[in-house]
Coordinates of C-alpha atoms in Angstrom, one line a residue:
X548 CA 10.0 20.8 -16.9
X549 CA 13.0 22.8 -15.7
X550 CA 12.3 26.3 -14.5
X551 CA 14.3 29.1 -16.0
X552 CA 15.3 31.5 -13.3
X553 CA 15.5 35.2 -14.2
X554 CA 18.7 37.1 -13.5
X555 CA 17.3 40.1 -11.7
X556 CA 20.5 42.1 -12.1
X557 CA 20.6 41.5 -15.9
X558 CA 16.9 42.1 -16.4
X559 CA 16.6 45.3 -14.5
X560 CA 17.0 48.4 -16.6
X561 CA 18.3 51.8 -15.6
X562 CA 15.7 54.5 -15.3
X563 CA 14.8 56.0 -18.7
X564 CA 16.2 53.0 -20.7
X565 CA 14.2 50.4 -22.5
X566 CA 15.4 46.8 -21.7
X567 CA 16.6 44.8 -24.7
X568 CA 14.2 42.1 -25.9
X569 CA 14.9 38.7 -24.5
X570 CA 15.6 35.9 -26.9
X571 CA 13.7 32.7 -26.4
X572 CA 15.8 29.8 -25.2
X573 CA 16.0 26.6 -27.3
X574 CA 12.7 24.7 -26.9
X575 CA 10.8 27.8 -25.9
X576 CA 8.2 29.7 -28.0
X577 CA 9.0 33.4 -28.7
X578 CA 6.9 36.0 -27.0
X579 CA 3.9 37.3 -28.9
X580 CA 5.7 40.6 -29.5
X581 CA 8.6 38.8 -31.1
X582 CA 6.6 36.6 -33.4
X583 CA 6.8 38.9 -36.5
X584 CA 10.6 39.0 -36.2
X585 CA 10.9 35.3 -35.5
X586 CA 8.7 34.6 -38.6
X587 CA 10.8 37.0 -40.7
X588 CA 14.0 35.3 -39.6
X589 CA 12.6 31.8 -40.3
X590 CA 11.3 32.9 -43.7
X591 CA 14.7 34.4 -44.6
X592 CA 16.5 31.2 -43.5
X593 CA 14.1 29.1 -45.5
X594 CA 14.6 31.2 -48.7
X595 CA 18.4 31.0 -48.3
X596 CA 18.2 27.2 -47.9
X597 CA 15.9 27.0 -50.9
X598 CA 18.1 29.1 -53.0
X599 CA 21.2 27.1 -52.0
X600 CA 19.5 23.8 -52.9
X601 CA 18.2 25.3 -56.2
X602 CA 21.8 26.3 -57.1
X603 CA 23.1 22.9 -56.3
X604 CA 20.3 21.2 -58.2
X605 CA 20.9 23.5 -61.2
X606 CA 24.6 22.4 -61.2
X607 CA 23.5 18.9 -61.7
X608 CA 21.8 19.7 -65.0
X609 CA 25.0 19.9 -67.1
X610 CA 26.7 16.7 -66.0
X611 CA 23.3 14.9 -66.3
X612 CA 22.8 16.2 -69.8
X613 CA 26.3 15.0 -70.8
X614 CA 25.6 11.5 -69.4
X615 CA 22.3 11.4 -71.2
X616 CA 24.1 12.5 -74.4
X617 CA 26.6 9.7 -74.1
X618 CA 23.8 7.1 -73.6
X619 CA 22.1 8.3 -76.8
X620 CA 25.4 8.1 -78.6
X621 CA 26.0 4.6 -77.5
X622 CA 22.4 3.6 -78.4
X623 CA 22.9 5.0 -81.9
X624 CA 25.7 2.3 -82.3
X625 CA 27.9 4.9 -84.1
X626 CA 30.7 3.7 -81.7
X627 CA 30.2 0.0 -82.4
X628 CA 27.5 -2.7 -82.4
X629 CA 25.7 -3.6 -79.2
X630 CA 24.4 -6.9 -78.0
X631 CA 20.9 -7.4 -76.5
X632 CA 22.1 -7.1 -72.9
X633 CA 24.0 -3.9 -73.6
X634 CA 20.9 -2.4 -75.3
X635 CA 18.8 -3.3 -72.3
X636 CA 21.3 -1.7 -69.9
X637 CA 21.4 1.5 -71.9
X638 CA 17.5 1.7 -72.0
X639 CA 17.5 1.4 -68.2
X640 CA 20.2 4.1 -67.9
X641 CA 18.1 6.4 -70.2
X642 CA 14.9 5.8 -68.2
X643 CA 16.6 6.6 -64.9
X644 CA 18.3 9.6 -66.5
X645 CA 14.9 11.0 -67.5
X646 CA 13.5 10.4 -64.0
X647 CA 16.4 12.3 -62.5
X648 CA 15.9 15.1 -65.0
X649 CA 12.3 15.3 -64.0
X650 CA 13.2 15.5 -60.3
X651 CA 15.6 18.4 -61.0
X652 CA 13.0 20.2 -63.1
X653 CA 10.4 19.8 -60.4
X654 CA 12.7 21.2 -57.7
X655 CA 13.8 24.1 -59.9
X656 CA 10.2 25.0 -60.6
X657 CA 9.3 24.8 -57.0
X658 CA 12.2 27.0 -56.0
X659 CA 11.3 29.6 -58.6
X660 CA 7.6 29.6 -57.3
X661 CA 8.6 29.8 -53.7
X662 CA 11.0 32.7 -54.2
X663 CA 8.7 34.6 -56.5
X664 CA 11.0 34.1 -59.5
X665 CA 8.4 32.6 -61.8
X666 CA 6.0 35.2 -63.3
X667 CA 2.9 34.6 -65.3
X668 CA 2.7 35.6 -69.0
X669 CA -0.9 35.8 -70.2
X670 CA -1.7 35.6 -73.9
X671 CA -4.9 34.9 -75.7
X672 CA -4.9 31.2 -76.8
X673 CA -6.9 28.1 -77.7
X674 CA -7.2 25.9 -74.7
X675 CA -8.3 22.9 -76.8
X676 CA -5.0 23.1 -78.7
X677 CA -3.0 23.4 -75.5
X678 CA -4.7 20.3 -74.0
X679 CA -4.4 18.3 -77.2
X680 CA -0.6 19.0 -77.3
X681 CA -0.1 17.7 -73.8
X682 CA -2.1 14.6 -74.6
X683 CA 0.0 14.0 -77.7
X684 CA 3.2 14.2 -75.6
X685 CA 1.8 11.6 -73.1
X686 CA 0.1 9.2 -75.5
X687 CA 3.0 6.9 -76.1
X688 CA 3.8 6.5 -72.4
X689 CA 0.1 5.7 -71.7
X690 CA 0.0 3.1 -74.5
X691 CA 3.2 1.5 -73.3
X692 CA 1.7 0.9 -69.9
X693 CA -1.6 -0.3 -71.3
X694 CA -3.6 2.7 -70.3
X695 CA -6.4 4.5 -72.3
X696 CA -6.2 8.3 -72.4
X697 CA -9.2 10.1 -73.7
X698 CA -9.6 13.8 -74.6
X699 CA -12.4 15.3 -76.7
X700 CA -12.1 18.9 -77.7
X701 CA -14.9 21.3 -76.5
X702 CA -15.8 23.7 -79.3
X703 CA -17.8 25.9 -76.8
X704 CA -14.6 27.1 -75.1
X705 CA -13.7 30.7 -76.1
X706 CA -10.3 32.1 -76.8
X707 CA -9.1 33.8 -73.6
X708 CA -5.7 34.8 -72.0
X709 CA -3.8 32.2 -70.1
X710 CA -0.1 31.2 -69.6
X711 CA 0.1 28.3 -72.0
X712 CA 3.4 26.8 -70.9
X713 CA 2.5 26.9 -67.3
X714 CA -1.0 25.5 -67.9
X715 CA 0.6 22.7 -69.9
X716 CA 2.8 22.0 -66.9
X717 CA -0.3 21.8 -64.6
X718 CA -2.0 19.3 -67.0
X719 CA 1.2 17.3 -67.4
X720 CA 1.6 17.0 -63.6
X721 CA -2.0 15.8 -63.2
X722 CA -1.6 13.3 -66.1
X723 CA 1.7 12.1 -64.6
X724 CA -0.1 11.6 -61.3
X725 CA -2.9 9.6 -63.0
X726 CA -0.2 7.6 -65.0
X727 CA 1.6 6.6 -61.8
X728 CA -1.4 5.4 -59.8
X729 CA -3.7 3.9 -62.5
X730 CA -3.1 0.2 -63.0
X731 CA -2.6 -1.4 -66.3
X732 CA -5.8 -1.6 -68.3
X733 CA -7.2 1.5 -66.6
X734 CA -8.6 4.7 -68.1
X735 CA -7.8 8.4 -67.8
X736 CA -10.0 11.2 -69.1
X737 CA -9.1 14.8 -69.7
X738 CA -12.0 17.2 -70.0
X739 CA -12.6 20.9 -70.2
X740 CA -15.8 22.9 -70.0
X741 CA -17.0 26.5 -69.6
X742 CA -17.9 27.2 -66.0
X743 CA -19.7 29.9 -63.9
X744 CA -17.4 30.5 -60.9
X745 CA -19.3 32.4 -58.3
X746 CA -16.7 33.4 -55.8
X747 CA -17.7 33.6 -52.1
X748 CA -16.7 37.3 -52.0
X749 CA -19.5 38.0 -54.6
X750 CA -22.1 37.0 -52.0
X751 CA -21.0 39.5 -49.4
X752 CA -23.0 42.7 -49.0
X753 CA -21.7 45.6 -51.1
X754 CA -21.7 49.3 -50.3
X755 CA -25.2 50.6 -49.4
X756 CA -26.3 47.2 -48.1
X757 CA -27.0 45.8 -51.5
X758 CA -25.6 42.5 -52.7
X759 CA -23.6 42.4 -55.9
X760 CA -25.2 40.3 -58.6
X761 CA -23.5 38.2 -61.2
X762 CA -24.9 37.2 -64.5
X763 CA -25.2 33.5 -63.8
X764 CA -26.0 32.7 -67.4
X765 CA -22.6 33.6 -68.7
X766 CA -19.5 31.4 -67.8
X767 CA -16.6 33.4 -66.4
X768 CA -14.0 30.6 -66.2
X769 CA -13.0 27.2 -67.6
X770 CA -13.0 24.0 -65.5
X771 CA -10.4 21.4 -66.5
X772 CA -10.6 17.9 -65.0
X773 CA -8.4 14.8 -65.0
X774 CA -10.1 11.6 -63.9
X775 CA -8.7 8.1 -63.5
X776 CA -9.6 4.6 -62.4
X777 CA -6.8 4.3 -59.9
X778 CA -7.0 3.3 -56.2
X779 CA -8.3 6.7 -55.1
X780 CA -7.3 9.0 -52.2
X781 CA -8.9 8.7 -48.7
X782 CA -10.9 11.8 -47.8
X783 CA -8.6 12.8 -44.9
X784 CA -5.8 13.5 -47.4
X785 CA -7.7 15.6 -50.0
X786 CA -6.1 18.8 -48.8
X787 CA -2.7 17.5 -47.9
X788 CA -2.0 16.0 -51.3
X789 CA -1.3 19.5 -52.5
X790 CA 1.2 20.3 -49.8
X791 CA 4.9 20.6 -50.6
X792 CA 6.8 17.2 -50.5
X793 CA 3.7 15.3 -49.3
X794 CA 3.3 11.6 -50.2
X795 CA 0.5 9.3 -49.2
X796 CA 1.6 6.9 -46.3
X797 CA 0.9 3.9 -48.6
X798 CA 2.6 5.6 -51.6
X799 CA 5.4 3.4 -52.9
X800 CA 5.7 5.3 -56.2
X801 CA 8.8 7.3 -57.0
X802 CA 8.9 11.0 -56.7
X803 CA 9.6 13.8 -54.3
X804 CA 6.0 14.9 -53.7
X805 CA 6.1 18.2 -55.6
X806 CA 4.0 17.5 -58.7
X807 CA 0.6 18.4 -57.2
X808 CA 2.2 21.2 -55.1
X809 CA 3.6 22.8 -58.2
X810 CA 0.2 22.4 -60.0
X811 CA -1.5 24.1 -57.0
X812 CA 0.9 27.1 -57.0
X813 CA 0.7 27.5 -60.8
X814 CA -3.1 27.4 -60.8
X815 CA -3.3 29.9 -57.9
X816 CA -0.8 32.1 -59.7
X817 CA -3.3 32.3 -62.6
X818 CA -6.0 33.3 -60.2
X819 CA -7.7 29.9 -60.1
X820 CA -8.2 27.1 -57.6
X821 CA -7.6 23.3 -57.6
X822 CA -9.2 20.4 -55.7
X823 CA -9.6 16.7 -55.7
X824 CA -12.8 14.5 -55.5
X825 CA -12.0 10.9 -54.6
X826 CA -12.9 7.9 -52.5
X827 CA -10.5 5.0 -51.7
X828 CA -10.9 2.3 -54.3
X829 CA -12.9 4.3 -56.9
X830 CA -10.4 6.5 -58.6
X831 CA -9.6 10.3 -58.5
X832 CA -10.9 13.4 -60.2
X833 CA -8.6 16.4 -60.1
X834 CA -10.2 19.6 -61.2
X835 CA -9.1 23.2 -61.4
X836 CA -10.7 26.6 -62.5
X837 CA -9.0 29.3 -64.5
X838 CA -10.8 32.6 -64.9
X839 CA -11.3 34.1 -68.4
X840 CA -10.0 37.4 -67.1
X841 CA -6.8 37.2 -65.1
X842 CA -6.7 39.4 -62.1
X843 CA -4.2 42.2 -61.7
X844 CA -2.7 40.4 -58.7
X845 CA -2.0 37.2 -60.5
X846 CA 1.6 36.2 -60.1
X847 CA 3.9 33.2 -60.1
X848 CA 3.8 32.6 -56.4
X849 CA 0.6 30.9 -55.2
X850 CA -0.8 31.3 -51.8
X851 CA -2.8 29.0 -49.6
X852 CA -6.5 29.7 -49.5

């Protein structure tokens, strides 16, 4: 390793003056005292890049919408009859247009979450109705691939405040993940149940040396799970699958690796947590918890825990 020699004339300061902080050379780590500033600069640069990419991605929405509109117009045969081959080409164009539309939406959502531009809007609602609507939207795609999708409403769930559109997005992302990796003839289950979430903080000693007690007989949250009969995920990747832009090494499926990352951020933004239980070859079970009472700090930008 080359040794960096200090210029004694430049580094010496006059009496009574504070020497200027030295900037780390390329390949060097900044000094401990400079870490906060280095992190701030790196974070600011990342946000500028994210905003620029989001702006460019947003600009793609209009021309893509126009192209999709022309495809639908041609498919309607209002401009003339189509032969079988032309119809097949238009179906392929439409499918690829929808995939590109999903990529754009994923990145715009990720950008809004990363920059704090997506806030939670909690309103009292029926979770069964929310889950049923998502299943209805996905049922045709599951049938076309030869997959069984099961959801049975749970009448023991109370009405409680949650952000319905964002919760639907979480469920949709988990169902999409199951749809991608479950082979034809497989099965996917969507299930929700009342749950007693005893946070670790509740077990810490409270003021006066006494431990806070929770009423373990009353659920304080809902647990939603999506299970599948796909290939499963090795244990060493159970945490990484929720990272931004992460894809399994053997993953040949399309996508940019943001579906589960967005789900994690949205769940955490609602004050909940998400995890996966799986073994290679025996399918996956993704579960998340949402508290019945959202905390005052719940926001659109999730944090790692």
